[in-house]
mmCIF file of C-alpha atoms in Angstrom:
data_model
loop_
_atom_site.group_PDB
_atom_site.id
_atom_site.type_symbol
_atom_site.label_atom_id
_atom_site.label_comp_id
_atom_site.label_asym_id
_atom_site.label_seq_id
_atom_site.Cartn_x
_atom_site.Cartn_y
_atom_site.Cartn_z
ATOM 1 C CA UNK J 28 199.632 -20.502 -55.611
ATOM 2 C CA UNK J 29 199.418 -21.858 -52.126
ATOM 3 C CA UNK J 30 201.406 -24.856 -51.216
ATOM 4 C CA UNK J 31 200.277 -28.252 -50.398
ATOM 5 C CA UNK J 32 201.078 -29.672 -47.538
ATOM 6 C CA UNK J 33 200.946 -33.669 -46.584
ATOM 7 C CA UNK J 34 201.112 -35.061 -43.270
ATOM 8 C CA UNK J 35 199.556 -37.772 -40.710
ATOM 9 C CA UNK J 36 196.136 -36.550 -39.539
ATOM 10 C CA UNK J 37 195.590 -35.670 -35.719
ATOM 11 C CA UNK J 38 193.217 -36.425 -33.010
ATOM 12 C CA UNK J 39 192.413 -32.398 -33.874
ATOM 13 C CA UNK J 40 191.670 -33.320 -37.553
ATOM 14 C CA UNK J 41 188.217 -34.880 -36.948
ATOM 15 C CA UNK J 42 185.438 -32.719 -36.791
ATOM 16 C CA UNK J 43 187.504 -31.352 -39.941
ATOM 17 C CA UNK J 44 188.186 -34.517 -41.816
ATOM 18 C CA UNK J 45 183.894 -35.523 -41.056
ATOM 19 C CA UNK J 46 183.447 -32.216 -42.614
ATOM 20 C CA UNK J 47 185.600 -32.836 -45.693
ATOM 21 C CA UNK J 48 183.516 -35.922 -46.503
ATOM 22 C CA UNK J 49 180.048 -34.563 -45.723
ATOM 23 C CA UNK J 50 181.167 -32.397 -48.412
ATOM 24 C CA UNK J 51 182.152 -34.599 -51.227
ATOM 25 C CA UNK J 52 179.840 -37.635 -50.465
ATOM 26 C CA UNK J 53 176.892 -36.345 -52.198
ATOM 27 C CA UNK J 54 178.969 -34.841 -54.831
ATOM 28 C CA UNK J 55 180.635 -37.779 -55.374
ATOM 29 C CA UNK J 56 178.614 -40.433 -54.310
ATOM 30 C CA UNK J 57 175.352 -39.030 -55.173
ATOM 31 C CA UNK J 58 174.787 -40.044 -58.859
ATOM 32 C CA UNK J 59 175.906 -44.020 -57.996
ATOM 33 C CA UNK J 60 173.905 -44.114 -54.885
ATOM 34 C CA UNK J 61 170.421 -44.119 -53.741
ATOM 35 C CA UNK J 62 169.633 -41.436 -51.632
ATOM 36 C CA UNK J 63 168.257 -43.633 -48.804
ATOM 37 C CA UNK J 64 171.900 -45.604 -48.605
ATOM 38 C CA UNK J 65 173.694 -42.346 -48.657
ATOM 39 C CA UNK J 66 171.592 -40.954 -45.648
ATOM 40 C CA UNK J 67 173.295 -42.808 -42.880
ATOM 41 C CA UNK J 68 176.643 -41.022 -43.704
ATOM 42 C CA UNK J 69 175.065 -37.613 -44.543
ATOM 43 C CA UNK J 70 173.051 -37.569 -41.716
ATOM 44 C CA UNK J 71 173.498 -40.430 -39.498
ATOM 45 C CA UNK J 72 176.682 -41.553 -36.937
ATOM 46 C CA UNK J 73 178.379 -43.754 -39.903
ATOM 47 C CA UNK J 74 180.458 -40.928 -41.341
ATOM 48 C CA UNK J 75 181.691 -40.272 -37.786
ATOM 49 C CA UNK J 76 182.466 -43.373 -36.732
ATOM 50 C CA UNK J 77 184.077 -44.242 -39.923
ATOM 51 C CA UNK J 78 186.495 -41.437 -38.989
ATOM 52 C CA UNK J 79 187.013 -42.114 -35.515
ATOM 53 C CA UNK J 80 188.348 -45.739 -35.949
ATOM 54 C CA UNK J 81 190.304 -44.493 -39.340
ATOM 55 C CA UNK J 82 191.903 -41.313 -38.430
ATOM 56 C CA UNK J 83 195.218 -42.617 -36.806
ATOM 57 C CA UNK J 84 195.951 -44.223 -40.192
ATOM 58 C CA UNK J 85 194.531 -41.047 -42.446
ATOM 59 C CA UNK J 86 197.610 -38.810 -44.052
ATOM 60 C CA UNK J 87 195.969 -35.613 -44.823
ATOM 61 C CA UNK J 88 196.532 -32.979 -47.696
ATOM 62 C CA UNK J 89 196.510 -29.318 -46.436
ATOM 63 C CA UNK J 90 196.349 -26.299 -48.428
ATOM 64 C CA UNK J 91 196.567 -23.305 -46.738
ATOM 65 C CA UNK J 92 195.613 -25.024 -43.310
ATOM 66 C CA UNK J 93 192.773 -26.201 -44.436
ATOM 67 C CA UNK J 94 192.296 -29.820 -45.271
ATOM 68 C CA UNK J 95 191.139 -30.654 -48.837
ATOM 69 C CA UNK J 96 192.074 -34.197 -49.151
ATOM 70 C CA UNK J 97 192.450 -37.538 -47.223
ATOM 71 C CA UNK J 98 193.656 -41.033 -47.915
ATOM 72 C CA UNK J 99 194.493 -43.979 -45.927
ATOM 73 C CA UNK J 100 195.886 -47.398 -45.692
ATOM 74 C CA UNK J 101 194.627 -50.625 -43.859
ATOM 75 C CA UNK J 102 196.053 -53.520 -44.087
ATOM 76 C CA UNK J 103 196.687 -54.291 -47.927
ATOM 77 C CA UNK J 104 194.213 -52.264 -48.884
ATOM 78 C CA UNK J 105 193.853 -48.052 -50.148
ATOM 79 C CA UNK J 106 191.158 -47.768 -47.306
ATOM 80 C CA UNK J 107 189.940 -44.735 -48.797
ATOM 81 C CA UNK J 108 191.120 -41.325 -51.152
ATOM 82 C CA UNK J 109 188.886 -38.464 -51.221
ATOM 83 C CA UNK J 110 189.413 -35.101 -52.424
ATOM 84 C CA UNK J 111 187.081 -32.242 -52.165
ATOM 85 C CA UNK J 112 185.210 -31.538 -55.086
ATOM 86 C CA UNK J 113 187.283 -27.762 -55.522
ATOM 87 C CA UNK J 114 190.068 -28.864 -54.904
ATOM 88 C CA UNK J 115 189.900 -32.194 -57.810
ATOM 89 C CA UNK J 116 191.771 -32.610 -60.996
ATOM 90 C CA UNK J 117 194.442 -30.722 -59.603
ATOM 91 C CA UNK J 118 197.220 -33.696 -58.755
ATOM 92 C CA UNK J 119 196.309 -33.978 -55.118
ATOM 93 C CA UNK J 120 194.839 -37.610 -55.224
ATOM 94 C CA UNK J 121 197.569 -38.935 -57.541
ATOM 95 C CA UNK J 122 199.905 -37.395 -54.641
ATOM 96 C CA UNK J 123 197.756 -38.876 -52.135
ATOM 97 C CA UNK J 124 197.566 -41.929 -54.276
ATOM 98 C CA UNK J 125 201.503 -42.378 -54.516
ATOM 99 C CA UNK J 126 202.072 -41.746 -50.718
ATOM 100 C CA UNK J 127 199.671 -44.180 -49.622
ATOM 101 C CA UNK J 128 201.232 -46.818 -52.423
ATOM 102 C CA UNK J 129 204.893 -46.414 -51.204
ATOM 103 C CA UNK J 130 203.037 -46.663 -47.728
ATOM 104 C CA UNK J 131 201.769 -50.205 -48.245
ATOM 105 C CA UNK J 132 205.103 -51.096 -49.874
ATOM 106 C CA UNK J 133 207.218 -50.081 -47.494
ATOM 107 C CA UNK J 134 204.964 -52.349 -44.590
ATOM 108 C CA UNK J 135 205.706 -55.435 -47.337
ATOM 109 C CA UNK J 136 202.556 -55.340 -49.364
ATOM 110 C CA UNK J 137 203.757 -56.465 -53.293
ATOM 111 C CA UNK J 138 200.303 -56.086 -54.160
ATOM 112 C CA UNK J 139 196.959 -53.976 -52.860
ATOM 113 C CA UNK J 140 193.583 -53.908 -53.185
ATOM 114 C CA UNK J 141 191.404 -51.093 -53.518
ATOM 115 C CA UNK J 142 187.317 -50.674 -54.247
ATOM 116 C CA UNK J 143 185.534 -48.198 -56.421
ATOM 117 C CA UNK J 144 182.101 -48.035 -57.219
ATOM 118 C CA UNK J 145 181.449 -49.770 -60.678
ATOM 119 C CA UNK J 146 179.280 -46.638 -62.086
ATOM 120 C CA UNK J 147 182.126 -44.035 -60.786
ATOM 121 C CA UNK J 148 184.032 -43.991 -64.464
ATOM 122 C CA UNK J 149 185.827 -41.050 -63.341
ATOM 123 C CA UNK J 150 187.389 -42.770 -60.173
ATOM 124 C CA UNK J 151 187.720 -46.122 -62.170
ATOM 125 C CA UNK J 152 189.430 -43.948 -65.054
ATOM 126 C CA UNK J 153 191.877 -42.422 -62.402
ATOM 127 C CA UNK J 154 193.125 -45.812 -61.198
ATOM 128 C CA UNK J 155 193.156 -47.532 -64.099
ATOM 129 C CA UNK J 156 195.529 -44.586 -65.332
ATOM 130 C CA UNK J 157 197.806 -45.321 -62.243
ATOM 131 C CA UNK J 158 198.418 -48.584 -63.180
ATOM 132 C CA UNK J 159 195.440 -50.619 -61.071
ATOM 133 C CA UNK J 160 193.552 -53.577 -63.056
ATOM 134 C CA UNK J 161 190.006 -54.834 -62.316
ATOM 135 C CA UNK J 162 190.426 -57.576 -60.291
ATOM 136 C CA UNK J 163 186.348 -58.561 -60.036
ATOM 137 C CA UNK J 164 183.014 -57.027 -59.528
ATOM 138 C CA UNK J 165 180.870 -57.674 -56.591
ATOM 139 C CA UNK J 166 178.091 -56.316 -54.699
ATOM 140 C CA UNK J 167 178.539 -54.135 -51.905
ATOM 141 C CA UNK J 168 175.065 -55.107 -49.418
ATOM 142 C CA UNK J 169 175.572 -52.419 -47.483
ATOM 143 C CA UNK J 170 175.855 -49.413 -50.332
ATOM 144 C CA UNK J 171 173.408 -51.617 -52.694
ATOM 145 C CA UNK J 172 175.629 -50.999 -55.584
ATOM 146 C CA UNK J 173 178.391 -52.623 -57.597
ATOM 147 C CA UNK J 174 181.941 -52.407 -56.880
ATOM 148 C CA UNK J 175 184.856 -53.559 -58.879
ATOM 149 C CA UNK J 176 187.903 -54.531 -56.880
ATOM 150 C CA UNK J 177 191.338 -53.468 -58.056
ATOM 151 C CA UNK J 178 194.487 -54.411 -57.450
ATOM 152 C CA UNK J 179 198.309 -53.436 -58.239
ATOM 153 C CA UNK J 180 201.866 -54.746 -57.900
ATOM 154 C CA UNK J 181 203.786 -52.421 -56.089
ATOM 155 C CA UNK J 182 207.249 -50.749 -56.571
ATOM 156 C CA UNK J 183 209.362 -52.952 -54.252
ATOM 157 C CA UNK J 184 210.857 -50.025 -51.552
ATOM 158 C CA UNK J 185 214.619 -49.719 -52.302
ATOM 159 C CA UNK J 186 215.530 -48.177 -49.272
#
């Protein structure tokens, strides 16, 4: 089995990590959203420059040099986890998941936030597994669909 590999994303990473979520937003995504709200990440600049002003935050999850995963942390939030739709239910975004956690700990955070879609069950399921509790629901304009916002205490950093 080929090993996984975590690590900050690059400058270099880009074009890959706009191709990695090209590839699971309609996958993902495409059963909660309207296609019309989906089309300016498929097909418009939004996707890109999403990346561009994310990617020096992004830790990456590589297996055999290719990248199949991405997270990332702003502020006190999980800014975003996405795995690729092969590469899911395999432990990679509860890896991801952990990294990013001890990330926000370790800048001070007790608590973060995160958002998920309020139709995605399986992505609610999978935080609500990890310990994260509904914190509300609230629109998101610019998606046009519900979101719940969650939030968790984190494990203090010992070190």
């Amino acid at each position: 089995m080929a090993e996984l590999k975590f690590r900050n994303a690059a400058i270099e990473d880009v074009p890959d990590l706009i191709k990695l979520l090209k590839e699971t937003i309609v996958e993902v995504y495409g059963q909660i959203l309207p296609r019309d709200r989906l089309m300016p990440w498929i097909e418009g600049d939004r996707l890109r420059s999403d990346v561009n002003l994310l990617w020096q935050k992004m830790i990456v999850a590589e297996k055999e040099e290719e990248i199949v995963a991405v997270a990332a942390a702003l502020d006190d939030k999980v800014a975003l986890l996405w795995v690729h739709p092969d590469h899911q239910r395999n432990g990679i975004g509860g890896a991801l998941l952990d990294i990013v956690e001890a990330e926000l700990a370790k800048s001070g955070h007790e608590t973060a936030k995160l958002e998920c879609f309020s139709d995605n069950d399986r992505a609610l399921g999978f935080y609500r597994a990890r310990g994260w509790n509904v914190l509300c629901q609230e629109m998101d304009e610019y998606a046009g669909a519900m979101k719940m916002v969650m939030t968790k205490t984190l494990k203090k950093d010992v070190s």
